[in-house]
PDB file of C-alpha atoms in Angstrom:
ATOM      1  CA  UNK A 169     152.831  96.909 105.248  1.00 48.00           C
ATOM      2  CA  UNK A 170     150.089  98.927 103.039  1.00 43.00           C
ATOM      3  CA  UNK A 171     149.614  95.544 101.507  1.00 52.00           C
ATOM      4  CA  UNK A 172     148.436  93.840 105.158  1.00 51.00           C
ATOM      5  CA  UNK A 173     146.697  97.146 106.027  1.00 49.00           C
ATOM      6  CA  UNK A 174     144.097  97.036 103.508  1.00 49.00           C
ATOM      7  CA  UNK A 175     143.705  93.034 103.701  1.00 50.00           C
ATOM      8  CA  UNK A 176     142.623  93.781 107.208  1.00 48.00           C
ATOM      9  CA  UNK A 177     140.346  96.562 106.119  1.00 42.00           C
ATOM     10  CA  UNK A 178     138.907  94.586 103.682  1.00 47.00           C
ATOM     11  CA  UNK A 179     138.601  91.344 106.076  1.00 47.00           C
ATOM     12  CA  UNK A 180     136.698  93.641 108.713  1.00 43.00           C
ATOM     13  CA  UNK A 181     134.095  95.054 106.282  1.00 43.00           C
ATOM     14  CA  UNK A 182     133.507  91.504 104.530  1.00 44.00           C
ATOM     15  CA  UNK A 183     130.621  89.841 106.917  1.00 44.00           C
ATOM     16  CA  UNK A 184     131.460  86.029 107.305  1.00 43.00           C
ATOM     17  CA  UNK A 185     129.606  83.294 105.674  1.00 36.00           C
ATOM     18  CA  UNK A 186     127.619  82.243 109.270  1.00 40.00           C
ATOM     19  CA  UNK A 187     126.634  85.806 109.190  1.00 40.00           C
ATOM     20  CA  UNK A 188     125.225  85.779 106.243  1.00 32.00           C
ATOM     21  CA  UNK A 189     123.463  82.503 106.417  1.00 35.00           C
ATOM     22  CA  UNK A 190     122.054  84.254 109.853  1.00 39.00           C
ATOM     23  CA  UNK A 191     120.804  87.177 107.935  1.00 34.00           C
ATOM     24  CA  UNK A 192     118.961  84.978 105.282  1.00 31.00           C
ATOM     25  CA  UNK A 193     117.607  82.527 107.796  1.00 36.00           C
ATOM     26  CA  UNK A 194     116.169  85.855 109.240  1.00 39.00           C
ATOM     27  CA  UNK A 195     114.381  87.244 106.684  1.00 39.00           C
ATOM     28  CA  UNK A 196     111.126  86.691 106.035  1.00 44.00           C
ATOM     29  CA  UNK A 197     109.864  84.136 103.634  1.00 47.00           C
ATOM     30  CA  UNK A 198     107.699  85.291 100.635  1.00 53.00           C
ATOM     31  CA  UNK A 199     106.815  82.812  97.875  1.00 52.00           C
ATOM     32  CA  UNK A 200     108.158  83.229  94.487  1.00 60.00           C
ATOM     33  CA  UNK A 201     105.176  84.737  92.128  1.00 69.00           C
ATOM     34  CA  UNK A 202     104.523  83.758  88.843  1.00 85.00           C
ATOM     35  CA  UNK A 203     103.137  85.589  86.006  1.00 95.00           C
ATOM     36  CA  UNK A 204      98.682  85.302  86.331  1.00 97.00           C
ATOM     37  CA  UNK A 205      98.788  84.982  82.404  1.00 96.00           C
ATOM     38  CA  UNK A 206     101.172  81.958  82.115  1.00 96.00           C
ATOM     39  CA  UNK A 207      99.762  80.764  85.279  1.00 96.00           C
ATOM     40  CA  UNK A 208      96.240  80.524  83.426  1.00 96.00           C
ATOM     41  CA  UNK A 209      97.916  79.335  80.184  1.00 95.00           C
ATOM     42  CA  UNK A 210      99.252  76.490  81.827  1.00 94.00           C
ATOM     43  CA  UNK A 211      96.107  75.674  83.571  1.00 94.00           C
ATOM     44  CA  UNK A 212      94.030  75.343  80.233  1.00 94.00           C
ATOM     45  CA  UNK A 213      92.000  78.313  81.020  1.00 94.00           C
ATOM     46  CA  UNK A 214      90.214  80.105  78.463  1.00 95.00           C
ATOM     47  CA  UNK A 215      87.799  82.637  77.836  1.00 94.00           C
ATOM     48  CA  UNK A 216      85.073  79.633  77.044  1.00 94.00           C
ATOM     49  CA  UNK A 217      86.198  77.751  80.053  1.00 94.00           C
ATOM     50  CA  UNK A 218      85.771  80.805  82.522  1.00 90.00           C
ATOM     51  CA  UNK A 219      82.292  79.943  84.622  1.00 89.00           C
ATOM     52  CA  UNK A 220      83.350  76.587  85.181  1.00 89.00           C
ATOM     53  CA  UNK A 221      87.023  76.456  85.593  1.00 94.00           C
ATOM     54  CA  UNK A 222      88.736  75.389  88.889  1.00 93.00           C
ATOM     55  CA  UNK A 223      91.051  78.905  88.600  1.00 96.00           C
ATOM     56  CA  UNK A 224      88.386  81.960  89.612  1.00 97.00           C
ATOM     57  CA  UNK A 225      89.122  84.943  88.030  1.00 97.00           C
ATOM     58  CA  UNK A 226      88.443  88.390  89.918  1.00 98.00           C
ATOM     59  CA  UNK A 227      86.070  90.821  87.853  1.00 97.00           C
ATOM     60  CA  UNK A 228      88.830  93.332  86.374  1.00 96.00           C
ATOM     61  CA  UNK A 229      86.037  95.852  86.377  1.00 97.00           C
ATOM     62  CA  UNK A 230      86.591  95.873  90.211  1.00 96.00           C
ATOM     63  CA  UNK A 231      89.542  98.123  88.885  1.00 96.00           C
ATOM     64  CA  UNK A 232      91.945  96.803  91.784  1.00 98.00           C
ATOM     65  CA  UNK A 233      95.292  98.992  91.471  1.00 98.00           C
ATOM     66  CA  UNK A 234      98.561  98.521  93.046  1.00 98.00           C
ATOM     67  CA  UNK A 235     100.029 100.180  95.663  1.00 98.00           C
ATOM     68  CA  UNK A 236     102.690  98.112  97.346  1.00 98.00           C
ATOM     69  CA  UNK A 237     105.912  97.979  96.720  1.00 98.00           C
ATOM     70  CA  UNK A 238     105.621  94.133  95.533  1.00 97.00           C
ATOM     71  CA  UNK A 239     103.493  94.508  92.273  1.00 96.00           C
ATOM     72  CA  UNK A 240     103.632  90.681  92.045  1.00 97.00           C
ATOM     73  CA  UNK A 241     102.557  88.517  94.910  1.00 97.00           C
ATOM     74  CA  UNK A 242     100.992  85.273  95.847  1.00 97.00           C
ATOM     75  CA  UNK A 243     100.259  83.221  98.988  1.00 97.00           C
ATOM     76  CA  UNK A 244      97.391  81.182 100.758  1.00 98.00           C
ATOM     77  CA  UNK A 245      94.551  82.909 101.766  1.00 98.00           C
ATOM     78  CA  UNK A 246      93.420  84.428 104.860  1.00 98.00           C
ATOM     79  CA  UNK A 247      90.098  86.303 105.090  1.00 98.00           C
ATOM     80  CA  UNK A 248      88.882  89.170 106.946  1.00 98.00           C
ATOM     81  CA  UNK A 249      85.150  90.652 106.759  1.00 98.00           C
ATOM     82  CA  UNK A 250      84.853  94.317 108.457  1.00 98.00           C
ATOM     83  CA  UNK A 251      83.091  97.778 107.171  1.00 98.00           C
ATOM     84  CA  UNK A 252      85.124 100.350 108.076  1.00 98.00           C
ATOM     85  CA  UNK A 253      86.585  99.287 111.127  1.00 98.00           C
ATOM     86  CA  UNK A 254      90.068  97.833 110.800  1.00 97.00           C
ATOM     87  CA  UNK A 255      91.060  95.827 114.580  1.00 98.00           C
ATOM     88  CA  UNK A 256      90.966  92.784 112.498  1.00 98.00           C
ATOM     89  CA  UNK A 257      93.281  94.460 109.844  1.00 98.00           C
ATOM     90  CA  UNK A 258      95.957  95.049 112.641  1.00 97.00           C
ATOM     91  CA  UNK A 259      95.217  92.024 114.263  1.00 98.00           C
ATOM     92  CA  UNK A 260      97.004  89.589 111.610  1.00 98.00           C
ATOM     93  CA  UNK A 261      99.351  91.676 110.234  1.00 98.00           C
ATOM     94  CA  UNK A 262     100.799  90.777 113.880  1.00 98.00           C
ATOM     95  CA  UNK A 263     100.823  87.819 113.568  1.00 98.00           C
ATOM     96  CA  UNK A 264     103.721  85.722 111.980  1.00 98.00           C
ATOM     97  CA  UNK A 265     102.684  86.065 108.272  1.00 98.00           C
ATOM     98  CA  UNK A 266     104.278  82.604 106.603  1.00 97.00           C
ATOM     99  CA  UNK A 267     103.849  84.157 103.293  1.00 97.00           C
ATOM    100  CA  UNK A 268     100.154  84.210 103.398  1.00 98.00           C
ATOM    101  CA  UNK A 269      97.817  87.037 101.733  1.00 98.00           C
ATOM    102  CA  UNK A 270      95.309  88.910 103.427  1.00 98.00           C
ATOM    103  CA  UNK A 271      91.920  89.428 101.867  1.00 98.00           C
ATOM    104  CA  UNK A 272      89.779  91.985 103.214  1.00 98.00           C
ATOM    105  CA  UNK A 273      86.110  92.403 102.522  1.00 98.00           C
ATOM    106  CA  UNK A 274      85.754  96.206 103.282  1.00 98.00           C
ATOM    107  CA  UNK A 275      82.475  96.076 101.686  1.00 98.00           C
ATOM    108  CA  UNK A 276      83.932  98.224  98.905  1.00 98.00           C
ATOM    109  CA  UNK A 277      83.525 101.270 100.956  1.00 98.00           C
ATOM    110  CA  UNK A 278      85.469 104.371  99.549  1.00 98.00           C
ATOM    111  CA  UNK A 279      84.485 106.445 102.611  1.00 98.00           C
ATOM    112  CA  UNK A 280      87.518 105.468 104.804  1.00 98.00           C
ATOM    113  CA  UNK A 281      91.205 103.533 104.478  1.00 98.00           C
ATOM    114  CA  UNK A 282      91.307 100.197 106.141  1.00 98.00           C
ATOM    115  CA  UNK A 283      95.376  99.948 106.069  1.00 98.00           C
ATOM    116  CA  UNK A 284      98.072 102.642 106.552  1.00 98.00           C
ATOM    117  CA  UNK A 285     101.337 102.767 106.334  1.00 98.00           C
ATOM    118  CA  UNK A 286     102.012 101.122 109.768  1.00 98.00           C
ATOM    119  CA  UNK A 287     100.033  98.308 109.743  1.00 98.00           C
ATOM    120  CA  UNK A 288     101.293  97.896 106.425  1.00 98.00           C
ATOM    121  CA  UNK A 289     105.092  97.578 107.878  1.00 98.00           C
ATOM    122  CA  UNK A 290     103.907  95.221 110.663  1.00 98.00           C
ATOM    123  CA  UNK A 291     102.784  92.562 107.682  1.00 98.00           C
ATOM    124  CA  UNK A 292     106.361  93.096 106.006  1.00 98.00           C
ATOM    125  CA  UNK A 293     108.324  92.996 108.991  1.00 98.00           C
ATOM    126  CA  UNK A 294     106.432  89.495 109.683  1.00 98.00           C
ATOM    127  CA  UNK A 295     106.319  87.966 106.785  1.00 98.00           C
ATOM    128  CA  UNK A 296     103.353  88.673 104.789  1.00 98.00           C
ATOM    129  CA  UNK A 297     103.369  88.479 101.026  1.00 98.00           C
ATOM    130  CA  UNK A 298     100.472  90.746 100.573  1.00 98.00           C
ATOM    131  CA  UNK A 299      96.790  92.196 101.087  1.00 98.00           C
ATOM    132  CA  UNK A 300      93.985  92.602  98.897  1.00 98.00           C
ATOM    133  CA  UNK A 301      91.340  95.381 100.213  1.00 98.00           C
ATOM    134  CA  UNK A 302      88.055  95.578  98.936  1.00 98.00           C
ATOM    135  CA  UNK A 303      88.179  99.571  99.837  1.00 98.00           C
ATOM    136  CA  UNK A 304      90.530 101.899 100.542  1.00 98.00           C
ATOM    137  CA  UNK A 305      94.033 102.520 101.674  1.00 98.00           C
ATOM    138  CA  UNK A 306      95.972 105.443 103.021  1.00 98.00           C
ATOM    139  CA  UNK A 307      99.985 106.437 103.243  1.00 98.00           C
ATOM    140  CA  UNK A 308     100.243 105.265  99.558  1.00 98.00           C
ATOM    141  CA  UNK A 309     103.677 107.058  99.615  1.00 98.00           C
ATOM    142  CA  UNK A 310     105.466 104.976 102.022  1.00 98.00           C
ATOM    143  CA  UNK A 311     102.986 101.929 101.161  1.00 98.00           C
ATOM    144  CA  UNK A 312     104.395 101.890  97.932  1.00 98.00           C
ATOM    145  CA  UNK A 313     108.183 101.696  99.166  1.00 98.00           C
ATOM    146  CA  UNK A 314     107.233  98.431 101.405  1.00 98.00           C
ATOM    147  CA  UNK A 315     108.327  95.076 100.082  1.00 98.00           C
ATOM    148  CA  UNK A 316     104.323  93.753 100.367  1.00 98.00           C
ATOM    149  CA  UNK A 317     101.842  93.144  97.705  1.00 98.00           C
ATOM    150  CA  UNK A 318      98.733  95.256  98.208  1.00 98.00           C
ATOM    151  CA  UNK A 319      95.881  95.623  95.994  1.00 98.00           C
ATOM    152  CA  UNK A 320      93.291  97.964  96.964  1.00 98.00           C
ATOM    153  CA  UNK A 321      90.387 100.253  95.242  1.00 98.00           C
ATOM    154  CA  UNK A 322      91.471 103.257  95.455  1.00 98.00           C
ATOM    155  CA  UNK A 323      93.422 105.658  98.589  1.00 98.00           C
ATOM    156  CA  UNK A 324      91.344 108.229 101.426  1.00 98.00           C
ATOM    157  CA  UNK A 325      93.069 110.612 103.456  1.00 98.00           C
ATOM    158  CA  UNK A 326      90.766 109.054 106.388  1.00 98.00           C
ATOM    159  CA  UNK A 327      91.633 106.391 109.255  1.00 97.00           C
ATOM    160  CA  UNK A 328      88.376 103.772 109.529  1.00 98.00           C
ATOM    161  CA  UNK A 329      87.121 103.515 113.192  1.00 95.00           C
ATOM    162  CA  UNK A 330      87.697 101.100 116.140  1.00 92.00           C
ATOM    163  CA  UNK A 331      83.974 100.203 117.033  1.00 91.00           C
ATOM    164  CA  UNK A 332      83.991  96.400 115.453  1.00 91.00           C
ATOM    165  CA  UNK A 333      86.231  93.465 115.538  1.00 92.00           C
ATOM    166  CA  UNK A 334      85.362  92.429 112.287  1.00 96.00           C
ATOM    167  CA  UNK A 335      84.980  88.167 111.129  1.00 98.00           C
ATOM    168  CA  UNK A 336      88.186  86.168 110.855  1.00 98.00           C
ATOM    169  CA  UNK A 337      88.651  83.219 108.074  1.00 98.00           C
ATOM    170  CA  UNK A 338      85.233  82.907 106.547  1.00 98.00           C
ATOM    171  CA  UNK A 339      84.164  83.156 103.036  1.00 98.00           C
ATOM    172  CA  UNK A 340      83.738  86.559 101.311  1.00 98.00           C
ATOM    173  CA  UNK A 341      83.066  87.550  98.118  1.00 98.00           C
ATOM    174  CA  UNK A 342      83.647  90.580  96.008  1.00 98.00           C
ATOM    175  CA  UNK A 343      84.532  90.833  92.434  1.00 98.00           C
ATOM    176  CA  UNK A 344      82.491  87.658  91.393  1.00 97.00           C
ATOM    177  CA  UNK A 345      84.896  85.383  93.057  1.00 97.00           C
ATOM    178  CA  UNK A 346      84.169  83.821  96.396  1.00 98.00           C
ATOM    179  CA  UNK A 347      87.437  84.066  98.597  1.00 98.00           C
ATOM    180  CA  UNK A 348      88.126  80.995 101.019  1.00 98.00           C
ATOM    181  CA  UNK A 349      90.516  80.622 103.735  1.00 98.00           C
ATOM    182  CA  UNK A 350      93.215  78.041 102.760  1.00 98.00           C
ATOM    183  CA  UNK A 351      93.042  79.113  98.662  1.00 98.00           C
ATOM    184  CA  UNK A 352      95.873  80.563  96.867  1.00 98.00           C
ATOM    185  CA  UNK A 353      95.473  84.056  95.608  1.00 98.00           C
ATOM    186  CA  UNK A 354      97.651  85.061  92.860  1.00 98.00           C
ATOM    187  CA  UNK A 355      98.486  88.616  91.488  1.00 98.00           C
ATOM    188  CA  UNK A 356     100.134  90.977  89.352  1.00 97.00           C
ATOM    189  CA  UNK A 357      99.243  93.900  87.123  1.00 96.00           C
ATOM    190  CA  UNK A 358      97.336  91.519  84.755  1.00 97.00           C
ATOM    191  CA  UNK A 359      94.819  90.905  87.831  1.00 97.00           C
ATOM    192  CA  UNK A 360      93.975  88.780  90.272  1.00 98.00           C
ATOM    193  CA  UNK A 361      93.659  84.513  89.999  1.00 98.00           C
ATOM    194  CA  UNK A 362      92.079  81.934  92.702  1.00 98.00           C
ATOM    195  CA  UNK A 363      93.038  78.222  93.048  1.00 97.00           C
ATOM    196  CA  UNK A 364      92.130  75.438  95.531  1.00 96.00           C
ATOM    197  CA  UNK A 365      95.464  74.129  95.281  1.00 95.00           C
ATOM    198  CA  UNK A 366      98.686  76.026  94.330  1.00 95.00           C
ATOM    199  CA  UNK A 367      99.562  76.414  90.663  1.00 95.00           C
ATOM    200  CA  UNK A 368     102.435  75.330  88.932  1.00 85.00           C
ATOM    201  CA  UNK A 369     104.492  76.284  85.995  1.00 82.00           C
ATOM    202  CA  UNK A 370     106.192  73.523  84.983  1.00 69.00           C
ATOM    203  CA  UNK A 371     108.633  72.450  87.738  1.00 58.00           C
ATOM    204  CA  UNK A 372     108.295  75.760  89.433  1.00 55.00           C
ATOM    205  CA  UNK A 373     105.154  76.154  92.293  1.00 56.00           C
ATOM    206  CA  UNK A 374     105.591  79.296  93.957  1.00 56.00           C
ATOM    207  CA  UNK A 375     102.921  78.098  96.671  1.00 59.00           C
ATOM    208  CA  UNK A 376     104.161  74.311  97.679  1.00 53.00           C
TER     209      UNK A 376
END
């Protein structure tokens, strides 16, 4: 009788296979990242090939740190242009991510933080593999606990203001790279890569 007891026990806290196939199907999708060195490697990139290269390398003396909870990320790129006022920001982490990156041209301000920690949970919650901020960020703590890649300059204790909408999907550029909707940003804690097309590793493309 002890026997059957626990069998049932064990039955009700086992979920069943559709369940579980329901809880994956739910979850959002974030590409598989690869390594930016082996990515380059494979790519015939080298220090002599650098200025005319198809892969764009971002200036490491932009001294982007992590801060999400993802230090390894990738995705195609979407690109936002706004000083200090982060509507725009909000905005797409809204919308349904699909595994994309977000690359914001803050201007490099360090006066203000153009993501907290909830806009930050909307992109998880929907999907987004990550965001790169040319500026600031803020709620580093709970940032940092968020399955999200986010690269930013540095953190400020200060929200950025309402007053503009910002510019959606056009070219920016920052850290000697010129960043173009429908590109594939790549990064980890070596730094951060560009491509027109995804990058592969031998069989494996974590962007198809």
């Amino acid at each position: 009788l002890l026997r059957k007891e626990d069998q049932m026990l064990r039955n009700l806290a086992r979920p069943s296979a559709s369940a579980l196939r329901g809880t994956f199907a739910n979850m959002p999708r974030r590409a598989m990242s690869l390594p930016t060195a082996d990515l380059c490697d494979e790519a015939g990139l080298d220090v002599s090939k650098i200025p005319s290269h198809k892969v764009k390398i971002v200036d490491p003396a932009m001294n982007f740190r992590n801060f999400g909870g993802l230090t390894e990320f990738s995705g195609k790129i979407t690109t936002i242009k706004a000083y200090e006022s982060n509507p725009a920001v909000k905005k797409a982490f809204e919308e349904e991510g699909l595994g994309r990156v977000l690359v914001v041209d803050a201007g490099g301000s360090m006066r203000c933080a153009m993501l907290g920690d909830m806009i930050a949970e909307a992109g998880t919650k929907n999907g987004w593999a990550g965001i790169v901020v040319y500026g600031c960020i803020r709620d580093s703590k709970v940032v940092g606990q968020l399955q999200l890649g986010v690269k930013a300059l540095n953190t400020h204790p200060v929200k950025s203001h309402k007053n503009h909408p910002g510019e959606r999907d056009i070219e920016v550029i920052f850290g000697g790279v010129t960043f173009k909707p429908g590109q594939y940003l790549y990064s980890d804690s070596d730094g951060i890569i560009i491509s027109d097309a995804p990058l592969m590793l031998g069989d494996h493309c974590p962007n198809p």
